[in-house]
XYZ file of C-alpha atoms in Angstrom:
445
model
C -29.141 65.345 6.199
C -29.953 68.982 5.515
C -32.506 68.020 2.840
C -34.051 65.400 5.119
C -34.296 67.943 7.918
C -35.972 70.386 5.577
C -38.740 67.921 4.670
C -39.255 66.806 8.280
C -39.601 70.436 9.343
C -42.002 71.005 6.435
C -44.360 68.298 7.635
C -43.993 69.402 11.235
C -44.809 72.962 10.277
C -47.868 71.775 8.375
C -49.231 69.910 11.401
C -48.499 72.869 13.661
C -50.130 75.197 11.172
C -53.318 73.143 11.107
C -53.404 72.959 14.899
C -53.059 76.731 15.045
C -55.911 77.151 12.582
C -58.862 75.187 13.967
C -61.119 76.872 11.448
C -59.066 75.439 8.559
C -58.983 72.002 10.197
C -62.737 72.093 10.763
C -63.312 73.203 7.182
C -61.213 70.288 5.917
C -63.064 67.801 8.137
C -66.438 69.071 6.927
C -65.241 68.929 3.331
C -63.997 65.393 3.823
C -67.345 64.286 5.191
C -69.216 65.963 2.327
C -66.931 64.303 -0.218
C -67.476 60.853 1.248
C -71.228 61.400 1.387
C -71.317 62.638 -2.230
C -69.240 59.671 -3.385
C -71.631 57.231 -1.694
C -74.601 58.895 -3.380
C -72.956 58.745 -6.811
C -71.967 55.093 -6.352
C -75.517 54.233 -5.253
C -76.855 55.667 -8.528
C -74.086 54.270 -10.737
C -74.108 51.312 -13.081
C -70.863 49.457 -12.321
C -68.745 48.183 -15.168
C -68.619 44.410 -15.339
C -66.192 41.897 -16.727
C -68.255 39.128 -18.325
C -67.255 35.772 -16.777
C -67.729 34.010 -20.107
C -65.633 36.622 -21.948
C -62.885 36.399 -19.332
C -62.945 32.583 -19.537
C -62.524 32.715 -23.320
C -59.609 35.130 -23.004
C -57.895 33.027 -20.329
C -58.309 29.910 -22.489
C -56.712 31.760 -25.404
C -53.861 32.924 -23.163
C -53.327 29.368 -21.922
C -53.081 28.101 -25.497
C -50.722 30.963 -26.289
C -48.595 30.045 -23.300
C -48.275 26.442 -24.505
C -47.529 27.377 -28.112
C -44.926 29.952 -27.099
C -43.226 27.475 -24.778
C -42.737 25.183 -27.723
C -41.108 27.860 -29.884
C -38.856 29.557 -27.333
C -35.710 29.227 -29.449
C -37.385 30.864 -32.433
C -38.739 33.603 -30.210
C -35.313 34.326 -28.716
C -33.861 34.635 -32.192
C -36.660 36.970 -33.248
C -36.120 39.099 -30.139
C -32.435 39.446 -30.881
C -33.129 40.810 -34.367
C -36.226 42.822 -33.446
C -39.811 41.913 -34.385
C -40.064 43.885 -37.603
C -36.778 42.821 -39.172
C -36.973 39.171 -38.132
C -40.533 38.728 -39.439
C -40.124 40.979 -42.460
C -40.380 38.162 -44.948
C -43.839 37.012 -43.880
C -45.660 40.273 -44.638
C -47.200 41.292 -47.952
C -46.175 44.553 -49.610
C -49.323 46.407 -48.532
C -48.882 45.129 -44.979
C -45.288 46.334 -44.885
C -46.470 49.763 -45.989
C -49.127 49.865 -43.260
C -46.636 48.766 -40.597
C -44.245 51.524 -41.612
C -47.065 54.059 -41.702
C -48.184 53.159 -38.180
C -44.628 53.275 -36.851
C -44.018 56.640 -38.509
C -47.278 58.193 -37.275
C -46.638 56.947 -33.757
C -43.114 58.408 -33.740
C -44.407 61.761 -34.993
C -47.076 61.969 -32.287
C -44.687 60.787 -29.575
C -42.752 64.074 -29.557
C -43.942 65.247 -26.162
C -46.758 65.070 -23.627
C -48.886 67.567 -25.579
C -48.863 65.596 -28.826
C -49.477 62.298 -27.044
C -52.364 63.660 -25.002
C -54.041 65.118 -28.072
C -53.553 61.859 -30.007
C -55.383 59.911 -27.321
C -58.168 62.500 -27.248
C -58.612 62.452 -31.012
C -58.636 58.655 -31.108
C -61.338 58.396 -28.443
C -63.671 60.882 -30.107
C -63.289 59.008 -33.394
C -63.595 55.564 -31.795
C -65.602 55.895 -28.532
C -65.643 52.134 -28.046
C -61.931 52.515 -27.176
C -62.586 53.500 -23.561
C -58.908 53.199 -22.712
C -58.065 56.090 -25.041
C -60.120 58.549 -22.960
C -58.632 57.177 -19.729
C -55.144 57.506 -21.240
C -55.911 61.061 -22.370
C -56.902 62.156 -18.874
C -54.013 60.355 -17.180
C -51.651 61.888 -19.736
C -53.012 65.341 -18.851
C -52.041 64.625 -15.266
C -48.584 63.608 -16.425
C -48.228 66.960 -18.168
C -49.354 68.848 -15.059
C -46.788 66.965 -12.992
C -44.090 67.877 -15.507
C -44.878 71.590 -15.431
C -45.158 71.628 -11.620
C -41.418 70.984 -11.655
C -40.921 74.445 -13.173
C -43.845 76.161 -11.463
C -44.430 78.171 -8.310
C -43.272 75.757 -5.611
C -41.101 72.806 -6.609
C -38.133 74.924 -7.812
C -38.003 76.202 -4.237
C -37.912 72.657 -2.797
C -35.868 70.640 -5.298
C -32.593 71.239 -7.092
C -32.453 71.630 -10.853
C -30.919 68.145 -11.142
C -33.661 66.568 -9.026
C -36.362 68.211 -11.113
C -34.667 67.166 -14.342
C -34.507 63.544 -13.183
C -38.180 63.485 -12.195
C -39.136 65.015 -15.529
C -37.124 62.409 -17.436
C -38.779 59.655 -15.387
C -42.281 60.981 -16.123
C -41.433 61.588 -19.782
C -39.958 58.132 -20.254
C -42.979 56.357 -18.781
C -45.374 58.591 -20.738
C -43.528 58.040 -24.009
C -43.053 54.278 -23.671
C -46.714 53.658 -22.904
C -47.696 55.718 -25.933
C -45.136 53.977 -28.149
C -46.548 50.590 -27.200
C -50.278 51.339 -27.011
C -50.929 53.860 -29.770
C -49.877 51.516 -32.624
C -52.452 49.064 -31.285
C -55.162 51.727 -31.449
C -54.090 52.671 -34.969
C -54.180 49.040 -36.069
C -57.749 48.782 -34.788
C -58.629 51.980 -36.647
C -57.189 50.546 -39.858
C -59.052 47.282 -39.290
C -62.293 49.260 -39.115
C -61.425 51.119 -42.304
C -60.659 47.940 -44.207
C -63.441 45.892 -42.632
C -61.153 43.050 -41.595
C -58.960 42.118 -38.676
C -55.342 43.218 -39.070
C -54.188 42.101 -35.651
C -51.897 39.439 -37.073
C -49.581 42.437 -37.633
C -49.169 43.115 -33.890
C -45.847 41.203 -33.651
C -44.354 43.564 -36.234
C -45.118 46.451 -33.856
C -43.336 44.857 -30.910
C -46.547 44.323 -28.933
C -46.710 41.671 -26.210
C -48.195 38.382 -27.400
C -50.724 38.763 -24.573
C -52.509 41.457 -26.589
C -53.061 39.313 -29.700
C -55.960 37.222 -28.295
C -57.265 40.341 -26.536
C -57.635 42.303 -29.760
C -58.980 39.319 -31.702
C -61.685 38.834 -29.093
C -62.468 42.549 -29.057
C -62.833 42.498 -32.833
C -65.486 39.804 -32.495
C -67.322 40.987 -29.386
C -66.527 44.722 -28.871
C -66.219 44.225 -25.114
C -64.781 47.603 -24.109
C -64.350 46.725 -20.420
C -62.311 43.610 -21.200
C -60.088 45.465 -23.684
C -59.547 48.401 -21.303
C -58.571 46.087 -18.459
C -56.143 44.235 -20.711
C -54.531 47.476 -21.878
C -54.160 48.672 -18.278
C -52.431 45.387 -17.402
C -50.253 45.423 -20.516
C -49.007 48.988 -20.264
C -48.152 48.842 -16.568
C -46.294 45.567 -17.030
C -44.568 47.028 -20.092
C -43.018 49.953 -18.193
C -42.089 47.966 -15.059
C -38.706 46.719 -16.245
C -38.092 49.486 -18.780
C -38.738 52.447 -16.447
C -39.643 51.564 -12.859
C -36.812 49.038 -12.429
C -34.325 51.003 -14.532
C -31.111 51.466 -12.554
C -30.808 55.196 -13.149
C -34.375 55.985 -12.134
C -34.144 53.661 -9.124
C -31.100 55.556 -7.889
C -31.999 59.127 -8.812
C -35.821 59.163 -8.525
C -37.654 56.235 -6.937
C -35.060 55.538 -4.273
C -34.676 59.127 -3.118
C -36.201 60.916 -0.165
C -37.935 63.550 -2.259
C -39.767 60.964 -4.372
C -40.694 59.073 -1.207
C -42.680 62.183 -0.331
C -44.513 62.054 -3.640
C -47.812 62.989 -1.961
C -46.223 66.299 -1.044
C -45.035 66.764 -4.637
C -48.509 65.852 -6.029
C -46.971 63.084 -8.162
C -49.278 60.332 -6.932
C -52.688 61.925 -7.574
C -54.682 61.502 -10.794
C -57.450 64.057 -11.185
C -60.503 64.096 -13.470
C -62.032 67.596 -13.707
C -65.730 66.897 -14.170
C -68.112 69.590 -12.914
C -68.758 73.080 -11.597
C -68.896 73.732 -7.896
C -71.859 75.397 -6.194
C -72.272 77.904 -3.410
C -68.931 78.852 -1.864
C -67.007 77.360 -4.779
C -69.212 78.732 -7.542
C -67.570 78.149 -10.923
C -64.782 76.006 -9.469
C -64.294 72.652 -11.130
C -65.016 69.567 -9.065
C -62.379 66.860 -9.177
C -62.703 63.096 -9.121
C -59.715 60.814 -8.913
C -57.464 58.706 -6.724
C -54.131 58.763 -4.931
C -51.582 56.034 -5.672
C -49.634 54.919 -2.615
C -46.773 52.846 -4.070
C -45.688 53.686 -7.593
C -43.057 50.969 -7.727
C -45.559 48.111 -7.337
C -47.023 47.025 -10.712
C -49.944 45.211 -9.033
C -50.905 48.380 -7.200
C -50.628 50.477 -10.377
C -52.848 48.011 -12.250
C -55.501 48.014 -9.528
C -55.229 51.807 -9.420
C -55.825 51.984 -13.182
C -58.824 49.660 -12.935
C -60.388 51.787 -10.189
C -59.812 54.955 -12.217
C -61.482 53.274 -15.192
C -64.420 52.158 -13.033
C -64.944 55.722 -11.777
C -64.574 57.327 -15.202
C -66.920 55.039 -17.135
C -69.123 53.722 -14.341
C -70.233 56.981 -12.710
C -72.248 58.981 -15.216
C -71.654 62.535 -13.877
C -67.891 61.931 -13.785
C -67.872 60.520 -17.314
C -70.064 63.238 -18.780
C -68.144 66.036 -17.083
C -64.673 64.650 -17.814
C -65.606 63.939 -21.426
C -66.908 67.492 -21.840
C -63.721 68.853 -20.289
C -61.591 66.769 -22.665
C -63.622 67.984 -25.647
C -63.638 71.669 -24.715
C -60.309 72.438 -23.035
C -57.045 72.239 -24.943
C -54.246 70.582 -23.012
C -51.334 72.976 -22.463
C -49.753 71.322 -19.427
C -50.673 74.242 -17.172
C -52.991 73.568 -14.232
C -54.780 76.730 -15.317
C -56.442 74.456 -17.879
C -58.770 73.136 -15.171
C -58.452 75.683 -12.336
C -57.995 79.209 -13.748
C -59.275 80.616 -10.463
C -56.147 79.239 -8.772
C -53.422 79.054 -11.414
C -52.003 81.207 -14.212
C -49.683 80.084 -17.003
C -47.874 83.444 -16.993
C -46.306 85.040 -13.934
C -47.969 88.241 -12.808
C -44.706 89.315 -11.135
C -41.146 87.918 -10.939
C -40.594 85.467 -8.054
C -39.287 87.081 -4.911
C -36.372 85.828 -2.864
C -38.725 84.893 -0.060
C -42.023 83.204 -0.740
C -45.189 84.867 0.547
C -48.129 82.662 1.447
C -50.917 82.685 -1.139
C -53.413 80.100 0.127
C -55.856 79.684 2.947
C -57.899 76.498 3.014
C -56.701 75.584 -0.467
C -58.032 78.830 -1.981
C -56.259 82.029 -2.931
C -56.122 84.762 -0.342
C -57.895 87.957 -1.427
C -55.732 90.203 -3.561
C -52.836 87.775 -4.183
C -51.653 86.753 -7.635
C -52.484 83.250 -8.952
C -50.124 80.338 -8.456
C -47.697 80.082 -11.356
C -48.275 76.965 -13.458
C -46.482 77.245 -16.806
C -47.312 75.548 -20.078
C -45.327 72.488 -21.097
C -43.850 74.301 -24.105
C -42.324 76.946 -21.857
C -41.120 74.392 -19.291
C -39.307 71.564 -21.068
C -37.704 70.819 -24.417
C -38.717 67.758 -26.417
C -36.662 64.688 -25.530
C -35.295 62.148 -27.977
C -36.814 58.743 -27.290
C -34.342 55.946 -26.754
C -35.209 52.587 -28.262
C -37.012 50.568 -25.551
C -35.558 47.313 -24.327
C -36.788 44.279 -26.239
C -38.617 41.433 -24.532
C -42.104 40.310 -23.576
C -43.384 40.582 -19.996
C -46.070 37.899 -20.487
C -45.160 34.492 -19.063
C -48.330 32.615 -18.096
C -52.095 32.819 -17.788
C -51.757 32.740 -13.993
C -49.814 35.995 -14.231
C -52.825 37.883 -15.619
C -55.874 35.993 -14.361
C -56.222 37.861 -11.015
C -56.632 41.201 -12.807
C -59.796 40.102 -14.633
C -62.048 39.337 -11.671
C -63.865 42.641 -11.220
C -63.864 46.411 -11.749
C -64.687 47.734 -8.287
C -65.472 51.299 -7.327
C -63.127 52.806 -4.752
C -64.948 53.889 -1.574
C -63.806 57.488 -2.041
C -62.995 59.266 -5.288
C -64.096 62.857 -4.697
C -60.789 64.734 -4.784
C -61.648 68.432 -4.591
C -61.231 68.626 -0.830
C -58.120 66.413 -0.811
C -56.592 68.489 -3.564
C -56.966 71.690 -1.587
C -55.169 69.982 1.292
C -52.377 68.852 -1.051
C -51.889 72.431 -2.237
C -51.744 73.679 1.330
C -49.187 71.026 2.294
C -46.972 71.929 -0.639
C -47.095 75.640 0.084
C -46.392 75.077 3.775
C -43.390 72.916 2.851
C -42.029 75.846 0.831
C -42.560 78.226 3.743
C -40.860 75.799 6.146
C -37.919 75.284 3.784
C -37.413 79.034 3.519
C -37.570 79.366 7.267
C -34.838 76.710 7.634
C -32.742 78.410 4.979
C -33.050 81.739 6.784
C -31.912 80.133 10.051
C -28.900 78.677 8.273
C -27.773 82.124 7.148
C -27.738 83.508 10.674
């Protein structure tokens, strides 16, 4: 009850604080209006991504045939699952194919050490193979994952959450990040090797444990190079892949998703994905502008898939966002610190040791004059590498009806300008810390 009271008081203090500062509230309202107006202008000038009806129809036909053929070989499939895809199918591969499979598995394991290596692998893949749109999206989302991980050891969250709570959230983020990479990156490598050899190698996907849904997807991409269709399929596949293995995992349900502190994920900044894409003007001269979205319900796979599609539509459909985010990805090394994109707000090294009582640093989402930056450490200084447990076997794909609704469109969200919202998020988090300290002080009296 004490923890619940602390969070309730935090929100109450935030509302009271805004009411007491009409200037800050007015500034936020003006910023919100400007953001919505700017988003409308950018959407009006954009060229929306489209899913070709004929391409979607071909893919759905292939999935329907796959559904029928798999239904007829369920016993064989169950036996293969029990042994594992590589071992059970070992005899059907040629010697050179076995070597390639092992090479891909080994390279993936090496690059799956932590969020830094994964994020860089995605970045490198995209700049080598720009037709793989999903790799750039994954790179930017993975950056956000790293920022969320280091927040847990940064300026504010250690003052709101226990060490055990922060450890559990980190393990949840790390597990999802690592499993998506372990499933998706071998697919990207197999495409890269297909390009090198000038022939499709996607018949090797079963040896890499990839869902059978992705086999017709990659075969069609090899023929048609439809980046939007492939990206949508990868978004669907990866979110379905982690649903049972991470989101529905008993430990994470009990210790992360089902807890009060994760229910307030907007306060913890865990549900926002940000794309740094441009320099601010006027009052915010030199400050990066942020595009992105806020996810409301992490536990719902449908919502995560639609969220991923909208992020993809913004990133590749709105030219200024794409050009700016791509330039950011090319120029700024990912360290996990939020100083990577906002050095005017954050620092990866503390300027002074943390005091017993927190002193307010922000006004209107910007640093007060003369105060030290918000501490946002690097990933290397925050968390040790984690050993990756073998993911649970099984295929999420059941029927064409399961995936068909996701391939209807790639809509723009009505609002994706996040700079103003992000300032508000920072203010809320800081005010929660101040409120928690106030409650703690009362308890000592």
